[in-house]
PDB file of C-alpha atoms in Angstrom:
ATOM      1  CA  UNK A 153      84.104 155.652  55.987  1.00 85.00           C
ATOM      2  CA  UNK A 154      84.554 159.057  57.287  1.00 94.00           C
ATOM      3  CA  UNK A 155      87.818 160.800  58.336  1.00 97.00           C
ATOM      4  CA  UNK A 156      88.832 163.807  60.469  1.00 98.00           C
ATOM      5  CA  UNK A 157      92.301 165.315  59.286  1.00 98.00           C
ATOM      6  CA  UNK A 158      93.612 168.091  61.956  1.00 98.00           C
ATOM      7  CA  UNK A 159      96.280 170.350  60.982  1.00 98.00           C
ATOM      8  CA  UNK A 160      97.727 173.054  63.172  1.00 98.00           C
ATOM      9  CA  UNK A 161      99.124 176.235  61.450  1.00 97.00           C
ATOM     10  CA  UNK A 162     101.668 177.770  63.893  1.00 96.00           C
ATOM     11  CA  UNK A 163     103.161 181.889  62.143  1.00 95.00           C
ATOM     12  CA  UNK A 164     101.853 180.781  58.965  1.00 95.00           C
ATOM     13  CA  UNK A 165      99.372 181.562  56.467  1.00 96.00           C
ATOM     14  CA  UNK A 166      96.882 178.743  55.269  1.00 96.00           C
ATOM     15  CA  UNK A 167      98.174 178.768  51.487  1.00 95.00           C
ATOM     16  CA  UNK A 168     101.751 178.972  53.412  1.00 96.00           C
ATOM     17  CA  UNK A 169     100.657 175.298  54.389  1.00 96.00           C
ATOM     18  CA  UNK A 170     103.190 172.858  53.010  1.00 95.00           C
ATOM     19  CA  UNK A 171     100.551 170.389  54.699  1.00 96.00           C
ATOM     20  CA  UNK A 172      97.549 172.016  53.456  1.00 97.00           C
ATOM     21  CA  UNK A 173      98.513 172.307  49.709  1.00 96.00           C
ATOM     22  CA  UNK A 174      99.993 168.815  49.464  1.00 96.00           C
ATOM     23  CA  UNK A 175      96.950 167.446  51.408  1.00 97.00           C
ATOM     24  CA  UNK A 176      94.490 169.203  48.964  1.00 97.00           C
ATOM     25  CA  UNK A 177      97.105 168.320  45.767  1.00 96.00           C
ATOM     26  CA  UNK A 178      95.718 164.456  46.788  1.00 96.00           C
ATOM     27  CA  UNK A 179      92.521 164.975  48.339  1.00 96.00           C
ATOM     28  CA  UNK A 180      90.532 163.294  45.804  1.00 94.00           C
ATOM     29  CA  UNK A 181      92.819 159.885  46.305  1.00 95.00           C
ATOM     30  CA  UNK A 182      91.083 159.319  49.466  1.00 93.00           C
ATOM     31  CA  UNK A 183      88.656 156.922  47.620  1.00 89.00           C
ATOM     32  CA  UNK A 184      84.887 156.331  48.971  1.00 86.00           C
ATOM     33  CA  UNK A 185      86.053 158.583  52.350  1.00 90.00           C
ATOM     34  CA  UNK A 186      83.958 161.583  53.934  1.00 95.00           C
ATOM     35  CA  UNK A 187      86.798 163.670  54.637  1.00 96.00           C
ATOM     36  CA  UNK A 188      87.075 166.881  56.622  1.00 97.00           C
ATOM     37  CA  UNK A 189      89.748 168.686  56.977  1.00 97.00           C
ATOM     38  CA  UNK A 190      90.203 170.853  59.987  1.00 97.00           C
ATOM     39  CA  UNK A 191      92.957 174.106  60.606  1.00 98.00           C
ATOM     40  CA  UNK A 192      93.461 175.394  63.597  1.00 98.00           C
ATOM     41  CA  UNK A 193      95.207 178.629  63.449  1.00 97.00           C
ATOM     42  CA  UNK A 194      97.534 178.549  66.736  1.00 96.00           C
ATOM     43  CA  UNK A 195      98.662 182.343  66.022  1.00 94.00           C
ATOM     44  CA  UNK A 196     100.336 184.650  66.617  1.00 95.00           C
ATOM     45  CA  UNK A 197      98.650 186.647  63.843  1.00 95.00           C
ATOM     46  CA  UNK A 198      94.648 186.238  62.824  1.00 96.00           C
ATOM     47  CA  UNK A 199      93.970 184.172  59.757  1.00 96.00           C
ATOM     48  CA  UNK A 200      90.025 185.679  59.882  1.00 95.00           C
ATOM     49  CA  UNK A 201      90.625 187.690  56.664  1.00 94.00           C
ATOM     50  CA  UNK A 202      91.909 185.035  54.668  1.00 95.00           C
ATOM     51  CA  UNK A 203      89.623 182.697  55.132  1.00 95.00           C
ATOM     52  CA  UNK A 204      86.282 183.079  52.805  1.00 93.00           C
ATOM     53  CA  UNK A 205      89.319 183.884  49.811  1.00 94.00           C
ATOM     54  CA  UNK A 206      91.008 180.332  50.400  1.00 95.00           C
ATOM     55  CA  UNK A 207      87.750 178.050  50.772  1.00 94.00           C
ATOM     56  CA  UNK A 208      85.937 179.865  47.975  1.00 94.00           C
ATOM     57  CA  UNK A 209      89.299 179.045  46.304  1.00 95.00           C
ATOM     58  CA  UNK A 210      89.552 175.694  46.326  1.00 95.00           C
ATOM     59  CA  UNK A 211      86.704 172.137  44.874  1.00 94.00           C
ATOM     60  CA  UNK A 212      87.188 170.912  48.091  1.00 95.00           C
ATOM     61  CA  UNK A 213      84.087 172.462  50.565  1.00 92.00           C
ATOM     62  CA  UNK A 214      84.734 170.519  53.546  1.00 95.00           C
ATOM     63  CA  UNK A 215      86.590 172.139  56.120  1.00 96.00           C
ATOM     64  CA  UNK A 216      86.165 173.353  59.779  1.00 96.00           C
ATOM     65  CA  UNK A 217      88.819 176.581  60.601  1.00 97.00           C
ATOM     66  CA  UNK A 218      89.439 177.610  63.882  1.00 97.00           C
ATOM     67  CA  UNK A 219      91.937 179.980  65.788  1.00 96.00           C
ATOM     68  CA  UNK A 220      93.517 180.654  69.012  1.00 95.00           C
ATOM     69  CA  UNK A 221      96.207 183.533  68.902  1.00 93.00           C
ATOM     70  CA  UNK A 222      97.705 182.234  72.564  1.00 89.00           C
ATOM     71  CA  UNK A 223      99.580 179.226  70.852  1.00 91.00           C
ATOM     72  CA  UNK A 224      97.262 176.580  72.579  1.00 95.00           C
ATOM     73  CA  UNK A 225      99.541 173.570  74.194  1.00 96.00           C
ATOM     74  CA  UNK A 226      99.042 170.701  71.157  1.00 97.00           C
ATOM     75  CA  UNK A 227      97.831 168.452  73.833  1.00 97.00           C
ATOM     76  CA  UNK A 228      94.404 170.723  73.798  1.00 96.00           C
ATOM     77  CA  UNK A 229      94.180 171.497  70.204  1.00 97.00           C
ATOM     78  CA  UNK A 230      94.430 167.863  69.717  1.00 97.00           C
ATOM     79  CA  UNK A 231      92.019 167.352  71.988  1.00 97.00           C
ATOM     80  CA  UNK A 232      89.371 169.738  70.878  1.00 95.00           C
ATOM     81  CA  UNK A 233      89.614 169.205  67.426  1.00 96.00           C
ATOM     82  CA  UNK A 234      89.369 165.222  67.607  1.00 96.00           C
ATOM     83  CA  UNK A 235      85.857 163.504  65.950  1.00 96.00           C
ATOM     84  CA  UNK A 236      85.304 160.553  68.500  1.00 95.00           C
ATOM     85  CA  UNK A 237      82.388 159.070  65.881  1.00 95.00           C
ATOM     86  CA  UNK A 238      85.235 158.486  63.094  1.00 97.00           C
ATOM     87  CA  UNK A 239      89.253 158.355  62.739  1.00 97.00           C
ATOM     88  CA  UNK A 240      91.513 161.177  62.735  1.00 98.00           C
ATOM     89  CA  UNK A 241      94.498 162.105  61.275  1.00 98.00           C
ATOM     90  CA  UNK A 242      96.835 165.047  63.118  1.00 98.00           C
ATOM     91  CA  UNK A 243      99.403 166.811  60.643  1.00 97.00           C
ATOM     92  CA  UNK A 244     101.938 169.722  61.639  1.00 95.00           C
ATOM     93  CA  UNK A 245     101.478 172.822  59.010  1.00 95.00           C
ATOM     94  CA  UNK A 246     104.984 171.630  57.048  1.00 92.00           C
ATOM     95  CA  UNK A 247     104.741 167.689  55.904  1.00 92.00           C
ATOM     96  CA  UNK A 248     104.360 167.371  52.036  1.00 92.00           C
ATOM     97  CA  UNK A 249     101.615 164.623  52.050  1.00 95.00           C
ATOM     98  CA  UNK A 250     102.308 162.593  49.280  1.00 93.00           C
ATOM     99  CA  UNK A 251      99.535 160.524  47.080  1.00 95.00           C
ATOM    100  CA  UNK A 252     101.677 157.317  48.436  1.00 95.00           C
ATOM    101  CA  UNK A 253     100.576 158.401  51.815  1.00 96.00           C
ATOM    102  CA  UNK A 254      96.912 158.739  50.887  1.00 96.00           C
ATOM    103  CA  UNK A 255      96.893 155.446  49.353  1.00 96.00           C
ATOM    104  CA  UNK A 256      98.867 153.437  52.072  1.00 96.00           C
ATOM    105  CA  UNK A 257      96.070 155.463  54.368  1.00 97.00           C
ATOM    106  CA  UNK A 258      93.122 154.098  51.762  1.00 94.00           C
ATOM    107  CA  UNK A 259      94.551 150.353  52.313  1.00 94.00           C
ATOM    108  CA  UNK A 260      94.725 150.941  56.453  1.00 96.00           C
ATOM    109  CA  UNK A 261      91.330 152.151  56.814  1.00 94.00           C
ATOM    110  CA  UNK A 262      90.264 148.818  55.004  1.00 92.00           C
ATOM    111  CA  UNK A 263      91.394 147.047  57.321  1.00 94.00           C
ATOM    112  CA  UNK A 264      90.969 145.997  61.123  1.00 94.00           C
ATOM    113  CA  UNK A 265      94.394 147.356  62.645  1.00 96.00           C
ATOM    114  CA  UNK A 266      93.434 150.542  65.007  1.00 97.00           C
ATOM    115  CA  UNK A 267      96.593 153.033  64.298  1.00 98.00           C
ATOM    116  CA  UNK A 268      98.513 154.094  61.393  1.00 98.00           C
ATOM    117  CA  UNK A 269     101.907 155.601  61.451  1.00 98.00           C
ATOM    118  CA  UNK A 270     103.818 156.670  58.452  1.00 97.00           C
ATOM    119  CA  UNK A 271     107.835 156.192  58.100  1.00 95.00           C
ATOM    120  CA  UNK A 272     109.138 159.465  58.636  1.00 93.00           C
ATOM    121  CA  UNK A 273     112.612 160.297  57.062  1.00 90.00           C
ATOM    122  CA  UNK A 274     114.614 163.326  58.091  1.00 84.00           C
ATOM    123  CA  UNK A 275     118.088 164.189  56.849  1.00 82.00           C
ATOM    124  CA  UNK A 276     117.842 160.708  54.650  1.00 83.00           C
ATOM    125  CA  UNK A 277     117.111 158.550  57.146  1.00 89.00           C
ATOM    126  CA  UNK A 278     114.201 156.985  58.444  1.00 91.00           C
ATOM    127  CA  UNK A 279     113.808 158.093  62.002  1.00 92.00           C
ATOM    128  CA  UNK A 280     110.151 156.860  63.122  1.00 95.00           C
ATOM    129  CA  UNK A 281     108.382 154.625  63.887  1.00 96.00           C
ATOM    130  CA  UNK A 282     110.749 152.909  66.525  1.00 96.00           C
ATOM    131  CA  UNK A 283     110.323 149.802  68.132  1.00 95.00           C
ATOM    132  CA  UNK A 284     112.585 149.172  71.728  1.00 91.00           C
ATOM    133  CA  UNK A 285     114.193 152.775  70.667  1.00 89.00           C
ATOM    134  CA  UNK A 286     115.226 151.434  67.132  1.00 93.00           C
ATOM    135  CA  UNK A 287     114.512 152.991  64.049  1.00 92.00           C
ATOM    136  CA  UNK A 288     113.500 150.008  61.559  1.00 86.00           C
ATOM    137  CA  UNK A 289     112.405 149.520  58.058  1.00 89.00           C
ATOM    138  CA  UNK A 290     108.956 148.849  58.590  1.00 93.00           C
ATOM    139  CA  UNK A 291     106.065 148.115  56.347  1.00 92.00           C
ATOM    140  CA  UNK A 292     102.551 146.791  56.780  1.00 94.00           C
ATOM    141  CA  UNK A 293     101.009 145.270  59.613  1.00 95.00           C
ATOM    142  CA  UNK A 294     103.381 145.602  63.472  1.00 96.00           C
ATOM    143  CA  UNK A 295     102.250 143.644  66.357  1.00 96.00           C
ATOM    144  CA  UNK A 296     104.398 145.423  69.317  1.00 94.00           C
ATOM    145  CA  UNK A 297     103.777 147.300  72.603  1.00 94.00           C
ATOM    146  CA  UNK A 298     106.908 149.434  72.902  1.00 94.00           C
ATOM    147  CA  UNK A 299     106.383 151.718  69.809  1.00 97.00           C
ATOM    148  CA  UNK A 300     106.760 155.124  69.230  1.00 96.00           C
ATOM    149  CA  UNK A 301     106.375 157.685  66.861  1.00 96.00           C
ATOM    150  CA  UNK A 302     105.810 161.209  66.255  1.00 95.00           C
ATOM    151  CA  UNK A 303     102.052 162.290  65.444  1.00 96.00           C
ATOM    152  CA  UNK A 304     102.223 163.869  61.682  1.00 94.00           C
ATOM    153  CA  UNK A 305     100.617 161.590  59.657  1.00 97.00           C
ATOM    154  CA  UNK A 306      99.342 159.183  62.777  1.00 98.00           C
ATOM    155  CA  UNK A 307      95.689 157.831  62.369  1.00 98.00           C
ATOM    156  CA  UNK A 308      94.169 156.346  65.210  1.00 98.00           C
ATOM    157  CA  UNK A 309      90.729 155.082  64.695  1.00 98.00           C
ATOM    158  CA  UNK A 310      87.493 155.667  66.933  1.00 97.00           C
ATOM    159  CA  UNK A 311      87.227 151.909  68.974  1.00 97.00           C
ATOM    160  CA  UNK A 312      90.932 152.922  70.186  1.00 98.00           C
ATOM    161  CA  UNK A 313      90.268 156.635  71.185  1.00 98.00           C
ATOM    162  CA  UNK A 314      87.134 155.350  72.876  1.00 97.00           C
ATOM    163  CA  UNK A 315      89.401 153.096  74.951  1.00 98.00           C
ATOM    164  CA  UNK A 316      91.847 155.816  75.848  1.00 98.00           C
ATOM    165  CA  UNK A 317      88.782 158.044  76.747  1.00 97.00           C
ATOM    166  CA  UNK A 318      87.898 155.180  79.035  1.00 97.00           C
ATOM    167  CA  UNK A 319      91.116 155.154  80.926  1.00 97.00           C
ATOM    168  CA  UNK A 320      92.249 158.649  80.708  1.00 97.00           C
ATOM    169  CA  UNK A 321      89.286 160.854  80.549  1.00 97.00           C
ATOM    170  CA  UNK A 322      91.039 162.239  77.138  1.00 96.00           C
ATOM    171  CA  UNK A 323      93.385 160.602  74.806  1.00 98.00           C
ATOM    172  CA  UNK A 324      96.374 163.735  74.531  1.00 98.00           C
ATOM    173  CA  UNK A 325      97.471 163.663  77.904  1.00 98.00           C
ATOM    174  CA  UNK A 326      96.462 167.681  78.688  1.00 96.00           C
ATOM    175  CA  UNK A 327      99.387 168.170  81.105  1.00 97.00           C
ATOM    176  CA  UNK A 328     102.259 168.146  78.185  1.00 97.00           C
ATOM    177  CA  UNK A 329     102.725 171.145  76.124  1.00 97.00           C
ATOM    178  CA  UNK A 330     104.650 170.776  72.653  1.00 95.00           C
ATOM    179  CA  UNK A 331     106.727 168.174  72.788  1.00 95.00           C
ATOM    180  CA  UNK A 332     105.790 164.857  74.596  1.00 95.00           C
ATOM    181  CA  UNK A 333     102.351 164.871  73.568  1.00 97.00           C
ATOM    182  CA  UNK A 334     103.473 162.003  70.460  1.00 96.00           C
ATOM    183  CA  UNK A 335     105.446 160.100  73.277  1.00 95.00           C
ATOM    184  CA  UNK A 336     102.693 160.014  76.220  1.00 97.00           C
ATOM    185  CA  UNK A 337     100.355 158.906  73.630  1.00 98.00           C
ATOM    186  CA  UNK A 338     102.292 155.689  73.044  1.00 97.00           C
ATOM    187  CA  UNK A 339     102.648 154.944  76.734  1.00 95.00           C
ATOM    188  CA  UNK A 340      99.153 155.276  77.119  1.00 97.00           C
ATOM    189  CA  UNK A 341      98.558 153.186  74.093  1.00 98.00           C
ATOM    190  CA  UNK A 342     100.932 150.222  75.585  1.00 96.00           C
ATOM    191  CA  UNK A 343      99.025 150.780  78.997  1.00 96.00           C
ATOM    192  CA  UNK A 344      95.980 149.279  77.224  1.00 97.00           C
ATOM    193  CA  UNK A 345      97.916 146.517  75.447  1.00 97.00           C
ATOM    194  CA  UNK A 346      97.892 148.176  72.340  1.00 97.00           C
ATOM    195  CA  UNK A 347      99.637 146.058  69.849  1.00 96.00           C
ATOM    196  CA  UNK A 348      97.565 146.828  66.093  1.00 96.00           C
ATOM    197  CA  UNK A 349      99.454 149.432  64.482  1.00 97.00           C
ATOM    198  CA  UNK A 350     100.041 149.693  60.609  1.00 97.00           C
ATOM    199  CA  UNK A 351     102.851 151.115  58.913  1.00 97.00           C
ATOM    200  CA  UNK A 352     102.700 152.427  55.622  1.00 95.00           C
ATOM    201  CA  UNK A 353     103.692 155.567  53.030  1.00 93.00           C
ATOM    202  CA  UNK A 354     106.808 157.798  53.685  1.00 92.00           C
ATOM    203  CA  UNK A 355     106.837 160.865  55.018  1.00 93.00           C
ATOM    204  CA  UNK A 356     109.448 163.814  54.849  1.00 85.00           C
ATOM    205  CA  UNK A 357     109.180 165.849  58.173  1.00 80.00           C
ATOM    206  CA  UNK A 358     111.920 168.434  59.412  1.00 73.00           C
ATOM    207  CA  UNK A 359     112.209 166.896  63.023  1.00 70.00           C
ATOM    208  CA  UNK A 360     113.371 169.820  65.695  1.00 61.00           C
ATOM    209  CA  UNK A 361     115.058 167.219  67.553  1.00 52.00           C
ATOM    210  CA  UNK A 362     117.367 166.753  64.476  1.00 46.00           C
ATOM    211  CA  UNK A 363     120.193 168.885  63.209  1.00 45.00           C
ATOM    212  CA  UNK A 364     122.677 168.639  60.908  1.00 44.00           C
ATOM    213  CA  UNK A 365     124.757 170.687  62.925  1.00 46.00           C
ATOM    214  CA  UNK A 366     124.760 169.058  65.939  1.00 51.00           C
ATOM    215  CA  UNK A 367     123.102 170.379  69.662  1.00 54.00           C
ATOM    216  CA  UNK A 368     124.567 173.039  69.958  1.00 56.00           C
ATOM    217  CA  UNK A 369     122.435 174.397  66.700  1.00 58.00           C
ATOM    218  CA  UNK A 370     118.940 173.686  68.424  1.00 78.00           C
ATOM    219  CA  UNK A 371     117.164 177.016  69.708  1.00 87.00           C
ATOM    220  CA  UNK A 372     117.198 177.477  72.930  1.00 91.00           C
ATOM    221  CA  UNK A 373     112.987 177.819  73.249  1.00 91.00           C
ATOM    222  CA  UNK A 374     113.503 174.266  71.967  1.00 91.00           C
ATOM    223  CA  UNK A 375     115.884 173.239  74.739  1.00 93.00           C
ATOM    224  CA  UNK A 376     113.919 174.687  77.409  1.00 94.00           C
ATOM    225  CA  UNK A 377     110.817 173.124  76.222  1.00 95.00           C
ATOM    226  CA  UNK A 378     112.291 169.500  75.915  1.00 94.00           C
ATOM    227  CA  UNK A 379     113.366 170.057  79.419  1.00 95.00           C
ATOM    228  CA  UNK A 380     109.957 170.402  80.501  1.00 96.00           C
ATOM    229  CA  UNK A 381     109.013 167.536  78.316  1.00 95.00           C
ATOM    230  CA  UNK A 382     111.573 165.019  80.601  1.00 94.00           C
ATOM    231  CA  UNK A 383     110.685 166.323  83.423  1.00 95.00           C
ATOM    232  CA  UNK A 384     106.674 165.823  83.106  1.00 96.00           C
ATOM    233  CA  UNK A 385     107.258 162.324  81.650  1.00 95.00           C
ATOM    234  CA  UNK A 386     109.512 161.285  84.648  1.00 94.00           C
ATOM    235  CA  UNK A 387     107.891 162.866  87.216  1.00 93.00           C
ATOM    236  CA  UNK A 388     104.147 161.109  85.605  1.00 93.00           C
ATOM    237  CA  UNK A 389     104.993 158.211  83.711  1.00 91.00           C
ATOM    238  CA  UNK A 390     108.228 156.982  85.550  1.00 83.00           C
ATOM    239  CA  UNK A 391     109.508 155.655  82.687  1.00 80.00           C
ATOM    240  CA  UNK A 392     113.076 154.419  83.493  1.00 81.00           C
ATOM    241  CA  UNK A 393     113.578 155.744  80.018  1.00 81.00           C
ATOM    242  CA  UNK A 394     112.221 159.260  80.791  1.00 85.00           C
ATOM    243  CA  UNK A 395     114.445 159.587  83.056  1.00 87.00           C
ATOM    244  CA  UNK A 396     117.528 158.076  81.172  1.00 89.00           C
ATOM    245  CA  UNK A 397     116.426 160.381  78.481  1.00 88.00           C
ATOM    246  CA  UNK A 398     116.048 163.273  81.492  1.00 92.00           C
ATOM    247  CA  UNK A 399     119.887 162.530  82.740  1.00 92.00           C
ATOM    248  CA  UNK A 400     121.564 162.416  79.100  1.00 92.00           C
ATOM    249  CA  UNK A 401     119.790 165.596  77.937  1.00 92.00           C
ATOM    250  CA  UNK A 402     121.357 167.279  81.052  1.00 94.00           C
ATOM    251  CA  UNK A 403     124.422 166.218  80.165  1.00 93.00           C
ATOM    252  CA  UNK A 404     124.306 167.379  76.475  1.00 91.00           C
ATOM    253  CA  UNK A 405     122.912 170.783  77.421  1.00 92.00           C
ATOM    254  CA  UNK A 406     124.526 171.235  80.724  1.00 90.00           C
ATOM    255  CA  UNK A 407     126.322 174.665  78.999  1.00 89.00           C
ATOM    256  CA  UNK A 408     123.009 176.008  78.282  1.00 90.00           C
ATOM    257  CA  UNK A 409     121.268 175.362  80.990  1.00 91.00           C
ATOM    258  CA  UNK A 410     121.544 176.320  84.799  1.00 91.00           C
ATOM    259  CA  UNK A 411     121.102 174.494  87.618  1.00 92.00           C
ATOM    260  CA  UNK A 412     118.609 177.356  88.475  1.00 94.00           C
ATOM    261  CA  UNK A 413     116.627 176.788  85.723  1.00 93.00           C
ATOM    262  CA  UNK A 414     116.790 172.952  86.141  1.00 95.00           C
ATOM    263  CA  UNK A 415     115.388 173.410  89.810  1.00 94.00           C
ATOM    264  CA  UNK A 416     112.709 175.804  88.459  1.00 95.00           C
ATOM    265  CA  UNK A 417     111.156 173.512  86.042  1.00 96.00           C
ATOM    266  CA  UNK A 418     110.695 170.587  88.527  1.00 94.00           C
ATOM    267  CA  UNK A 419     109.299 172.571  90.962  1.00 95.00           C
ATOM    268  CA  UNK A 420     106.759 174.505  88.880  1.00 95.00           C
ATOM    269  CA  UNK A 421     106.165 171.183  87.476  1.00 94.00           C
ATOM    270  CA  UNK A 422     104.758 169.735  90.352  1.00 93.00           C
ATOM    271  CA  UNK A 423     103.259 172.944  91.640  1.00 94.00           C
ATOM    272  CA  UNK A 424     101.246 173.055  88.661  1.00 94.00           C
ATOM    273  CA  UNK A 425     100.543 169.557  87.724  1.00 95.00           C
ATOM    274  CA  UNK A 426     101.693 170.105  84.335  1.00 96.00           C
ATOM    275  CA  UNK A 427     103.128 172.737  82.206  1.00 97.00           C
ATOM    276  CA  UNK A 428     102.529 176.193  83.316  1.00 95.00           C
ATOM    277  CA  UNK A 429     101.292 176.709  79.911  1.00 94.00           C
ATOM    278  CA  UNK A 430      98.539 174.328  80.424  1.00 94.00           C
ATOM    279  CA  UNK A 431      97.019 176.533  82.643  1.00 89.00           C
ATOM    280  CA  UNK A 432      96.253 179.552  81.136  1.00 83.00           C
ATOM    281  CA  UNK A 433      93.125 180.850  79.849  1.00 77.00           C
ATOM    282  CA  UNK A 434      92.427 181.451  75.735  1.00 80.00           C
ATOM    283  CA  UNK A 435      89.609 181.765  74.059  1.00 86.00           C
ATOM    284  CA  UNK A 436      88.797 179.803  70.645  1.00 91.00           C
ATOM    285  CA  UNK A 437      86.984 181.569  67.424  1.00 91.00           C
ATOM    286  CA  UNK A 438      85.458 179.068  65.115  1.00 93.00           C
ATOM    287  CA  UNK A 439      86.214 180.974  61.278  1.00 93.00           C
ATOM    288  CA  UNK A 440      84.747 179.160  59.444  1.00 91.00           C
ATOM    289  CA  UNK A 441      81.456 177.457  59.160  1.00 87.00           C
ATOM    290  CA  UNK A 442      81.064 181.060  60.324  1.00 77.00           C
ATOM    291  CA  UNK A 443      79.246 181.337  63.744  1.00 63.00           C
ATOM    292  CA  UNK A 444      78.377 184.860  63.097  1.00 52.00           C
TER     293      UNK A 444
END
């Protein structure tokens, strides 16, 4: 079996990696699995000159680094970096992988269900995977269309991103930037009648759409963002829920945002098909296997 495990560093050096020092912590628990690991560095600073010290540093040798300094919308970095000839995994750079994880992942890859999602817990509760918008305690095999999740930890196996590829010419839908890249996923899953997912392992992840202090403590780059998010989901998907979701957002932010703004995003939204940062031009330096 052979697995492709993505992680996107965002401000952050690689032995800064929550992700990438748990992950290697339990690398060898991945029993009778090829695994490469891939980090993309999505900037703002160059990891070049730390590269050779880490991989020279660690037993592990398999790994593919890469960089972009522009902050490259998730929907291409996921994208790029997906292995269509085996399964991938997609991490953030701050999940502690656990060896529970790795093992529940061992026991899915066994089998013949298509995607894995881990329960994710934030602020002591378990928050995905949700079926019909509910947060359950799930475990094992789940037979349901209306699923969603968020994409740390997700493994989605090759037959199922062939299908997407199919369908959608790519499986992240390329118009979303940050957030609503997880969500459009599982639409497009449920447009193909998508119904094998697995559920197993817990992870710990520091959701941005969750605060302990309430709204009014989420930054405002967050808020702007997860504007754009409703917007492109209602004006693509038209999802009755998007745009729920669209109307009570504007209702809990209506103090921070202005009806200016609010106009601004739906029209640059359909001007450019997509986020505006979808459309701008980066360049990507493979660091390592060196292409020097």
């Amino acid at each position: 079996m052979k697995l492709n495990i993505v992680i996107v560093l965002y401000n952050k050096a690689i032995c800064q990696s929550k992700t990438v020092n748990s992950l290697l912590d339990n690398i060898d628990s991945f029993f009778d699995t090829e695994i490469t690991v891939c980090i993309w560095n999505n900037g703002p600073s160059s990891i070049r000159d730390e590269v050779a010290a880490f991989i020279d540093s660690q037993t592990f040798k398999n790994f593919v680094v890469c960089e972009n300094l522009s902050n490259s919308p998730l929907s291409f970095v996921y994208n790029s970096m997906l292995n269509e000839d085996c399964a991938n995994i997609y991490f953030d750079d701050d999940t502690f992988v656990t060896q529970e994880y790795v093992l529940s992942v061992n026991d899915f890859m066994k089998g013949d269900r298509e995607v894995f999602l881990p329960s994710i817990v934030s602020l002591n509760q378990r928050r995905y995977p949700k079926v019909n918008k509910v947060a359950g305690d799930f475990n094992g095999e789940l037979s349901e269309l209306s699923v969603v999740s968020i994409l740390s930890g997700l493994l989605i196996k090759e037959d199922t991103i062939r299908r997407l590829k199919c369908k959608f010419g790519d499986v992240f839908d390329h118009r979303f930037n940050i957030y609503g890249v997880d969500t459009t996923l599982f639409y497009r899953l449920k447009s193909i009648n998508f119904d094998r997912y697995y559920v197993g392992g817990i992870l710990e992840h520091d959701l941005s759409g969750v605060s302990a202090g309430g709204a009014q403590y989420i930054s405002m780059f967050r808020v702007r963002e997860r504007l754009w998010d409703f917007t492109l989901q209602t004006i693509f998907y038209r999802k009755l829920g998007a745009l729920l979701g669209l109307i009570q957002f504007l209702k809990t932010y209506k103090s921070r945002l202005t009806i200016s703004f609010v106009f601004e995003v739906f029209v640059k939204a359909l001007f450019y098909m997509g986020h505006p940062n979808t459309k701008k031009k980066s360049t990507t330096h493979t660091l390592f296997p060196y292409n020097e």
